[in-house]
Amino acid sequence: MDTEYDLTIIGGGPVGMFAAFYAGMRNAKVQLLESLPELGGQVQALYPEKMIHDIAGYPAIKGRELVKQLTAQLQEFPIDIHTKSAVSDVTGKMGDFTITTVNGDVSHSKAIIVATGTGAFEPRKLAVEGADRFEDQQLFYHIPSLDAFRDHTVLVAGGGDSAIDMALMLEPVAKQVYIMHRRNRFRGMEHSVDLLEASSVTIKTPFLIKALHRLDNGQLDLMMKEVRGDAEEHLAVDDLVVNYGFIADNKALQAWQVTPEMAHQLITVNTEMNTDVPGMAAIGDAITFPGKLGLIASGFGEAPNAVNQLMMQLYPERRSPLHSTTLFEKRAHDQK
Ligand SMILES: Cc1cc2nc3c(=O)[nH]c(=O)nc-3n(C[C@H](O)[C@H](O)[C@H](O)COP(=O)(O)OP(=O)(O)OC[C@H]3O[C@@H](n4cnc5c(N)ncnc54)[C@H](O)[C@@H]3O)c2cc1C
């Protein structure tokens, strides 16, 4: 791919996806580069089955469904989308940045919007010898689909909100759900903990998984040891879901030849979402500014700011942003 784009969005999480759509609506020639095999960022990779309640216009929407809607919105415009395309280097300057991916693909862009979230992330793994043998078969770090757990006995390991969410989501589908945490108190919000306690989920605390192996009947035998105690218990389950959070870093970004200023691994931006590199804006979980919230809704607000101000810099002769209805009507008219 050796094309010149107006805008390149690096990172295809929810915020990058919305930015790409918005840039398309502003008639920009856009590409969206994502390192993972699918778009959707944390929402798709970490909590596709979780209900999200704080997206404007949706009283409740599953992560997976939100990504589907964002994908449908993206398809309104001819945006070049490249997955499995982690950006390994950026050189050049405003008007002619050169972007290289790990695959060796090179493209050129007048401006860039960095939407890499907290970086290439992966779940914090279960530190038990041989656990990786069961990965994606009986040991999961996210819930690929609820149906995969129908009528199964499942243990969820973890004590935060998302571990509790997972246990509660599995409860109506699975035969029996256990949740295990290394402390007696869960870290989740009070409301979630109340729901958990009122549910049929069996709580096992304070325990840690010390060993696991496959039984003759195909189930997993979990050897659990009491934290600061001697008690040991064995539990046979069909599946183990581990939710110990995730590790993310922006090391790839720091290796770019043209890299924006960062503080504590987050990109510092001004009120227009500009980094200290002219022509390079940043949005979403990748950034920090006083009062920044790590929420999808905040990122959705930052995206039009970044797109509009970059477009005004690139094309000062073009009119300021119009309302979406006018832009869609104008496009329909131009296409006639
Ligand atoms: C368990 C959990 C529950 C949550 N619940 C909510 C909620 O209910 N409501 C809410 O508003 N928020 C919630 N959040 C936070 C929300 O998911 C994030 O705020 C949101 O995903 C940020 O979107 P983003 O697009 O900025 O970043 P991300 O979703 O992190 O996406 C960034 C993307 O960039 C890609 N990338 C990274 N580096 C590169 C590179 N070098 N080249 C190409 N691509 C790259 C990554 O692979 C990733 O796909 C939750 C988060 C978690 C973990």
Short mmCIF file of C-alpha atoms and ligand atoms in Angstrom, two decimals:
data_model
loop_
_atom_site.label_atom_id
_atom_site.label_comp_id
_atom_site.label_asym_id
_atom_site.label_seq_id
_atom_site.Cartn_x
_atom_site.Cartn_y
_atom_site.Cartn_z
CA MET A 1 0.00 0.00 0.00
CA ASP A 2 1.71 3.17 -1.16
CA THR A 3 -1.04 5.77 -1.17
CA GLU A 4 -1.22 9.26 0.20
CA TYR A 5 -3.92 9.78 2.79
CA ASP A 6 -5.21 12.96 4.38
CA LEU A 7 -5.57 11.24 7.72
CA THR A 8 -4.23 8.00 9.12
CA ILE A 9 -5.85 6.72 12.29
CA ILE A 10 -3.51 4.41 14.20
CA GLY A 11 -5.52 2.07 16.44
CA GLY A 12 -8.89 0.54 15.61
CA GLY A 13 -10.50 0.57 19.04
CA PRO A 14 -13.93 2.21 19.45
CA VAL A 15 -12.41 5.68 19.50
CA GLY A 16 -10.21 5.16 16.42
CA MET A 17 -13.17 3.62 14.58
CA PHE A 18 -15.39 6.59 15.31
CA ALA A 19 -12.59 9.00 14.34
CA ALA A 20 -12.19 7.19 10.99
CA PHE A 21 -15.93 7.42 10.32
CA TYR A 22 -15.99 11.10 11.26
CA ALA A 23 -12.99 11.82 9.03
CA GLY A 24 -14.78 10.02 6.18
CA MET A 25 -17.79 12.22 6.77
CA ARG A 26 -15.52 15.25 6.41
CA ASN A 27 -14.49 13.95 2.99
CA ALA A 28 -10.98 13.10 4.09
CA LYS A 29 -9.08 10.27 2.46
CA VAL A 30 -8.63 8.00 5.45
CA GLN A 31 -6.92 4.80 6.47
CA LEU A 32 -7.35 2.95 9.75
CA LEU A 33 -4.50 0.72 10.95
CA GLU A 34 -5.09 -1.86 13.66
CA SER A 35 -2.59 -4.30 15.14
CA LEU A 36 -5.09 -7.00 16.21
CA PRO A 37 -6.90 -9.24 13.71
CA GLU A 38 -10.22 -7.51 14.44
CA LEU A 39 -11.38 -3.98 15.10
CA GLY A 40 -12.95 -2.94 18.41
CA GLY A 41 -9.97 -2.58 20.76
CA GLN A 42 -10.57 -3.44 24.40
CA VAL A 43 -14.31 -3.74 23.85
CA GLN A 44 -13.97 -6.55 21.32
CA ALA A 45 -10.90 -8.22 22.80
CA LEU A 46 -11.66 -8.03 26.49
CA TYR A 47 -15.37 -7.71 27.07
CA PRO A 48 -17.43 -8.49 23.95
CA GLU A 49 -20.23 -10.01 26.06
CA LYS A 50 -20.32 -7.32 28.77
CA MET A 51 -23.20 -4.84 28.86
CA ILE A 52 -22.14 -1.21 28.53
CA HIS A 53 -24.53 1.30 30.04
CA ASP A 54 -22.84 4.64 29.45
CA ILE A 55 -22.91 5.06 25.66
CA ALA A 56 -25.11 7.99 24.68
CA GLY A 57 -28.29 6.82 22.99
CA TYR A 58 -28.00 3.21 24.17
CA PRO A 59 -29.52 2.43 27.60
CA ALA A 60 -27.57 -0.83 27.41
CA ILE A 61 -25.48 -2.39 24.67
CA LYS A 62 -23.22 -5.43 24.58
CA GLY A 63 -19.57 -4.75 23.72
CA ARG A 64 -19.81 -6.90 20.62
CA GLU A 65 -22.94 -5.10 19.44
CA LEU A 66 -21.33 -1.68 19.92
CA VAL A 67 -18.40 -2.77 17.72
CA LYS A 68 -20.88 -4.06 15.13
CA GLN A 69 -22.66 -0.71 15.08
CA LEU A 70 -19.35 1.18 14.82
CA THR A 71 -18.36 -1.10 11.93
CA ALA A 72 -21.66 -0.41 10.14
CA GLN A 73 -21.08 3.33 10.62
CA LEU A 74 -17.55 3.01 9.22
CA GLN A 75 -18.92 1.36 6.09
CA GLU A 76 -20.73 4.59 5.17
CA PHE A 77 -17.48 5.86 3.68
CA PRO A 78 -14.68 4.36 1.58
CA ILE A 79 -12.18 4.03 4.40
CA ASP A 80 -9.13 1.80 3.91
CA ILE A 81 -9.03 -0.56 6.88
CA HIS A 82 -5.96 -2.68 7.55
CA THR A 83 -6.01 -5.11 10.47
CA LYS A 84 -2.94 -7.10 11.61
CA SER A 85 -1.06 -3.91 10.80
CA ALA A 86 0.74 -2.71 13.91
CA VAL A 87 2.50 0.55 13.19
CA SER A 88 6.18 0.10 13.93
CA ASP A 89 7.51 3.46 12.75
CA VAL A 90 6.46 6.97 11.83
CA THR A 91 8.80 9.41 10.13
CA GLY A 92 8.43 12.70 8.26
CA LYS A 93 6.39 15.73 9.17
CA MET A 94 3.00 17.34 8.75
CA GLY A 95 1.98 17.17 5.08
CA ASP A 96 4.07 14.04 4.47
CA PHE A 97 4.33 11.49 7.24
CA THR A 98 5.60 8.03 6.32
CA ILE A 99 4.02 5.18 8.23
CA THR A 100 5.53 1.70 8.36
CA THR A 101 3.82 -1.39 9.75
CA VAL A 102 5.34 -4.58 11.14
CA ASN A 103 4.43 -6.24 7.83
CA GLY A 104 6.71 -3.81 6.01
CA ASP A 105 3.80 -1.91 4.41
CA VAL A 106 4.56 1.76 3.86
CA SER A 107 2.01 4.52 3.42
CA HIS A 108 2.00 8.30 3.39
CA SER A 109 -0.32 10.60 5.22
CA LYS A 110 -0.65 14.35 5.60
CA ALA A 111 -1.72 14.03 9.23
CA ILE A 112 -2.05 11.34 11.87
CA ILE A 113 -4.41 10.60 14.73
CA VAL A 114 -2.99 8.23 17.32
CA ALA A 115 -5.73 6.13 18.96
CA THR A 116 -3.65 3.28 20.30
CA GLY A 117 -5.37 3.06 23.68
CA THR A 118 -3.04 1.93 26.39
CA GLY A 119 -1.03 0.17 23.72
CA ALA A 120 -0.84 -3.33 22.45
CA PHE A 121 -2.46 -5.13 25.36
CA GLU A 122 -2.79 -8.68 26.54
CA PRO A 123 -4.51 -10.32 29.49
CA ARG A 124 -2.49 -10.96 32.64
CA LYS A 125 -1.97 -14.71 32.46
CA LEU A 126 -2.51 -17.39 35.09
CA ALA A 127 0.93 -18.06 36.58
CA VAL A 128 0.52 -21.81 36.92
CA GLU A 129 2.88 -24.25 35.26
CA GLY A 130 1.47 -25.80 32.10
CA ALA A 131 -1.63 -23.54 32.09
CA ASP A 132 -0.93 -22.42 28.53
CA ARG A 133 -1.71 -25.96 27.27
CA PHE A 134 -5.40 -25.37 28.03
CA GLU A 135 -5.61 -21.86 26.61
CA ASP A 136 -8.60 -21.23 24.33
CA GLN A 137 -9.80 -24.80 24.96
CA GLN A 138 -10.78 -24.78 28.63
CA LEU A 139 -8.84 -21.79 29.93
CA PHE A 140 -10.09 -18.42 28.72
CA TYR A 141 -9.05 -14.85 29.36
CA HIS A 142 -12.23 -13.40 27.89
CA ILE A 143 -15.64 -14.76 27.02
CA PRO A 144 -15.67 -15.43 23.28
CA SER A 145 -19.38 -16.28 23.31
CA LEU A 146 -21.76 -17.16 26.11
CA ASP A 147 -23.02 -20.16 24.18
CA ALA A 148 -19.63 -21.84 24.50
CA PHE A 149 -20.34 -22.18 28.24
CA ARG A 150 -23.92 -23.42 28.02
CA ASP A 151 -24.61 -26.10 30.69
CA HIS A 152 -20.94 -26.09 31.72
CA THR A 153 -19.44 -25.87 35.19
CA VAL A 154 -17.25 -22.77 35.14
CA LEU A 155 -14.94 -21.11 37.60
CA VAL A 156 -14.15 -17.41 37.15
CA ALA A 157 -10.92 -16.33 38.84
CA GLY A 158 -10.58 -12.64 39.77
CA GLY A 159 -12.01 -10.08 42.13
CA GLY A 160 -12.66 -6.95 40.10
CA ASP A 161 -15.74 -5.63 38.35
CA SER A 162 -15.13 -7.47 35.13
CA ALA A 163 -14.62 -10.83 36.90
CA ILE A 164 -17.93 -10.27 38.71
CA ASP A 165 -19.59 -9.19 35.44
CA MET A 166 -18.35 -12.37 33.79
CA ALA A 167 -19.66 -14.59 36.60
CA LEU A 168 -23.06 -12.87 36.48
CA MET A 169 -23.23 -13.12 32.68
CA LEU A 170 -22.44 -16.82 32.82
CA GLU A 171 -24.89 -17.58 35.63
CA PRO A 172 -28.06 -17.91 33.49
CA VAL A 173 -26.27 -19.95 30.81
CA ALA A 174 -23.92 -22.25 32.69
CA LYS A 175 -24.90 -25.23 34.86
CA GLN A 176 -22.91 -23.94 37.82
CA VAL A 177 -20.67 -20.89 38.22
CA TYR A 178 -17.98 -20.39 40.86
CA ILE A 179 -16.01 -17.22 41.47
CA MET A 180 -12.68 -17.38 43.21
CA HIS A 181 -10.71 -14.45 44.61
CA ARG A 182 -7.53 -14.31 46.64
CA ARG A 183 -9.05 -11.87 49.14
CA ASN A 184 -12.23 -12.12 51.20
CA ARG A 185 -13.45 -8.76 49.87
CA PHE A 186 -14.13 -8.23 46.18
CA ARG A 187 -12.74 -5.11 44.49
CA GLY A 188 -15.88 -4.64 42.38
CA MET A 189 -18.42 -1.87 42.86
CA GLU A 190 -20.84 -2.35 45.78
CA HIS A 191 -23.78 -2.78 43.45
CA SER A 192 -22.03 -5.57 41.51
CA VAL A 193 -20.95 -7.30 44.72
CA ASP A 194 -24.57 -7.14 46.00
CA LEU A 195 -25.79 -8.72 42.76
CA LEU A 196 -23.13 -11.41 43.05
CA GLU A 197 -24.09 -12.23 46.62
CA ALA A 198 -27.75 -12.45 45.66
CA SER A 199 -26.98 -14.75 42.71
CA SER A 200 -26.51 -18.52 42.58
CA VAL A 201 -22.76 -18.05 41.93
CA THR A 202 -20.72 -19.94 44.54
CA ILE A 203 -18.04 -17.75 46.09
CA LYS A 204 -14.66 -19.22 46.95
CA THR A 205 -12.39 -16.89 48.96
CA PRO A 206 -9.57 -16.39 49.84
CA PHE A 207 -8.13 -18.91 47.39
CA LEU A 208 -5.53 -19.07 44.62
CA ILE A 209 -5.16 -21.68 41.89
CA LYS A 210 -1.96 -23.60 42.49
CA ALA A 211 -2.20 -26.37 39.86
CA LEU A 212 -4.47 -27.68 37.15
CA HIS A 213 -4.63 -30.82 35.11
CA ARG A 214 -7.10 -32.58 32.84
CA LEU A 215 -9.15 -35.41 34.33
CA ASP A 216 -10.05 -38.60 32.43
CA ASN A 217 -13.59 -37.27 31.88
CA GLY A 218 -12.15 -34.21 30.13
CA GLN A 219 -12.84 -31.77 32.97
CA LEU A 220 -10.14 -29.63 34.54
CA ASP A 221 -9.13 -30.42 38.09
CA LEU A 222 -8.28 -27.16 39.87
CA MET A 223 -6.12 -27.38 42.95
CA MET A 224 -6.94 -24.32 45.04
CA LYS A 225 -4.95 -23.25 48.08
CA GLU A 226 -6.17 -20.95 50.83
CA VAL A 227 -4.24 -17.66 50.95
CA ARG A 228 -2.38 -17.33 54.29
CA GLY A 229 -3.80 -20.68 55.36
CA ASP A 230 -3.24 -24.38 54.78
CA ALA A 231 -6.60 -25.47 53.38
CA GLU A 232 -6.51 -27.08 49.94
CA GLU A 233 -9.51 -27.86 47.78
CA HIS A 234 -9.99 -29.60 44.46
CA LEU A 235 -12.73 -28.54 42.09
CA ALA A 236 -13.61 -30.17 38.76
CA VAL A 237 -14.82 -27.69 36.14
CA ASP A 238 -15.44 -27.72 32.42
CA ASP A 239 -13.93 -24.28 31.95
CA LEU A 240 -11.76 -21.81 33.79
CA VAL A 241 -12.13 -18.11 33.01
CA VAL A 242 -9.31 -15.96 34.38
CA ASN A 243 -9.81 -12.25 34.76
CA TYR A 244 -6.72 -10.83 36.43
CA GLY A 245 -6.79 -7.62 34.38
CA PHE A 246 -4.50 -6.91 31.48
CA ILE A 247 -1.06 -5.58 30.81
CA ALA A 248 -0.58 -2.93 28.17
CA ASP A 249 2.31 -0.83 27.06
CA ASN A 250 3.06 1.77 24.50
CA LYS A 251 6.61 0.65 23.83
CA ALA A 252 5.95 0.34 20.09
CA LEU A 253 4.92 3.97 20.04
CA GLN A 254 8.05 5.07 21.87
CA ALA A 255 10.15 3.35 19.22
CA TRP A 256 8.75 5.51 16.38
CA GLN A 257 11.25 8.01 15.00
CA VAL A 258 8.60 10.70 15.24
CA THR A 259 6.99 10.14 18.60
CA PRO A 260 4.79 12.47 20.61
CA GLU A 261 5.65 13.65 24.10
CA MET A 262 4.39 11.30 26.78
CA ALA A 263 3.84 11.31 30.53
CA HIS A 264 3.54 7.98 32.35
CA GLN A 265 3.15 6.16 29.01
CA LEU A 266 0.27 8.43 27.93
CA ILE A 267 0.43 11.05 25.20
CA THR A 268 0.04 14.61 26.39
CA VAL A 269 -2.35 16.71 24.29
CA ASN A 270 -3.77 20.22 24.34
CA THR A 271 -7.47 21.10 24.23
CA GLU A 272 -7.50 20.54 20.45
CA MET A 273 -6.10 17.01 20.91
CA ASN A 274 -2.79 18.11 19.35
CA THR A 275 0.43 16.45 20.48
CA ASP A 276 3.72 18.33 20.44
CA VAL A 277 4.29 16.95 16.89
CA PRO A 278 2.62 19.27 14.36
CA GLY A 279 0.03 17.31 12.35
CA MET A 280 -0.19 14.50 14.87
CA ALA A 281 -3.21 14.45 17.17
CA ALA A 282 -4.10 11.79 19.72
CA ILE A 283 -7.37 10.64 21.29
CA GLY A 284 -8.98 8.02 23.52
CA ASP A 285 -7.29 5.97 26.20
CA ALA A 286 -3.87 6.78 24.67
CA ILE A 287 -3.91 10.35 25.95
CA THR A 288 -3.79 12.37 29.11
CA PHE A 289 -4.88 15.90 29.96
CA PRO A 290 -6.17 17.38 33.21
CA GLY A 291 -9.55 15.77 33.87
CA LYS A 292 -9.21 13.10 31.16
CA LEU A 293 -11.60 10.17 31.64
CA GLY A 294 -10.78 6.71 30.32
CA LEU A 295 -14.27 6.18 28.92
CA ILE A 296 -15.58 5.44 25.46
CA ALA A 297 -17.91 8.44 25.65
CA SER A 298 -14.99 10.80 26.33
CA GLY A 299 -13.02 9.35 23.42
CA PHE A 300 -16.03 9.76 21.12
CA GLY A 301 -16.01 13.47 22.01
CA GLU A 302 -12.28 13.82 21.39
CA ALA A 303 -12.47 12.25 17.90
CA PRO A 304 -14.39 15.09 16.11
CA ASN A 305 -12.16 17.65 17.84
CA ALA A 306 -9.03 15.99 16.45
CA VAL A 307 -10.45 15.41 12.96
CA ASN A 308 -11.91 18.89 12.55
CA GLN A 309 -8.88 20.79 13.71
CA LEU A 310 -6.50 18.71 11.56
CA MET A 311 -8.76 19.16 8.51
CA MET A 312 -8.80 22.93 9.12
CA GLN A 313 -4.99 22.90 9.25
CA LEU A 314 -4.73 20.81 6.06
CA TYR A 315 -7.49 22.57 4.13
CA PRO A 316 -7.97 26.07 5.58
CA GLU A 317 -10.00 27.05 2.50
CA ARG A 318 -12.69 24.45 3.28
CA ARG A 319 -15.66 25.52 5.36
CA SER A 320 -15.80 24.71 9.04
CA PRO A 321 -17.54 21.48 9.95
CA LEU A 322 -21.17 21.19 8.99
CA HIS A 323 -23.79 19.24 10.84
CA SER A 324 -23.97 15.58 9.86
CA THR A 325 -27.32 15.89 8.10
CA THR A 326 -25.96 18.58 5.78
CA LEU A 327 -22.83 16.54 5.08
CA PHE A 328 -24.86 13.42 4.24
CA GLU A 329 -27.27 15.41 2.03
CA LYS A 330 -24.35 17.08 0.25
CA ARG A 331 -22.75 13.69 -0.41
CA ALA A 332 -26.00 12.24 -1.76
CA HIS A 333 -26.31 15.30 -4.04
CA ASP A 334 -22.67 15.02 -5.26
CA GLN A 335 -23.18 11.32 -6.02
CA LYS A 336 -26.20 11.98 -8.29
C1 LIG B 1 -13.15 -4.73 31.49
C2 LIG B 1 -13.38 -3.33 31.00
C3 LIG B 1 -14.64 -2.78 31.06
C4 LIG B 1 -14.88 -1.49 30.58
N1 LIG B 1 -16.14 -0.97 30.65
C5 LIG B 1 -16.38 0.26 30.15
C6 LIG B 1 -17.69 0.83 30.17
O1 LIG B 1 -18.66 0.19 30.65
N2 LIG B 1 -17.88 2.08 29.64
C7 LIG B 1 -16.84 2.81 29.11
O2 LIG B 1 -17.06 3.93 28.62
N3 LIG B 1 -15.58 2.30 29.08
C8 LIG B 1 -15.33 1.06 29.59
N4 LIG B 1 -14.05 0.56 29.57
C9 LIG B 1 -12.97 1.42 29.01
C10 LIG B 1 -13.04 1.42 27.46
O3 LIG B 1 -12.99 0.08 26.96
C11 LIG B 1 -11.89 2.24 26.91
O4 LIG B 1 -12.01 3.56 27.39
C12 LIG B 1 -11.93 2.23 25.38
O5 LIG B 1 -11.75 0.93 24.86
C13 LIG B 1 -10.86 3.15 24.82
O6 LIG B 1 -10.93 3.08 23.43
P1 LIG B 1 -9.66 3.40 22.50
O7 LIG B 1 -10.12 3.20 21.11
O8 LIG B 1 -9.07 4.71 22.91
O9 LIG B 1 -8.57 2.31 22.92
P2 LIG B 1 -8.57 0.71 22.84
O10 LIG B 1 -9.92 0.15 23.02
O11 LIG B 1 -7.49 0.27 23.79
O12 LIG B 1 -8.11 0.42 21.35
C14 LIG B 1 -6.81 0.76 20.92
C15 LIG B 1 -6.47 -0.11 19.74
O13 LIG B 1 -5.22 0.30 19.19
C16 LIG B 1 -4.50 -0.85 18.79
N5 LIG B 1 -3.07 -0.55 18.75
C17 LIG B 1 -2.23 -0.36 19.80
N6 LIG B 1 -0.99 -0.10 19.35
C18 LIG B 1 -1.05 -0.11 17.99
C19 LIG B 1 -0.09 0.10 16.95
N7 LIG B 1 1.20 0.38 17.21
N8 LIG B 1 -0.50 -0.01 15.65
C20 LIG B 1 -1.81 -0.30 15.33
N9 LIG B 1 -2.74 -0.50 16.29
C21 LIG B 1 -2.37 -0.40 17.61
C22 LIG B 1 -4.83 -1.89 19.85
O14 LIG B 1 -4.64 -3.21 19.34
C23 LIG B 1 -6.32 -1.59 20.10
O15 LIG B 1 -7.18 -2.36 19.28
C24 LIG B 1 -13.80 -0.72 30.05
C25 LIG B 1 -12.52 -1.27 29.97
C26 LIG B 1 -12.30 -2.57 30.45
C27 LIG B 1 -10.92 -3.15 30.36
#
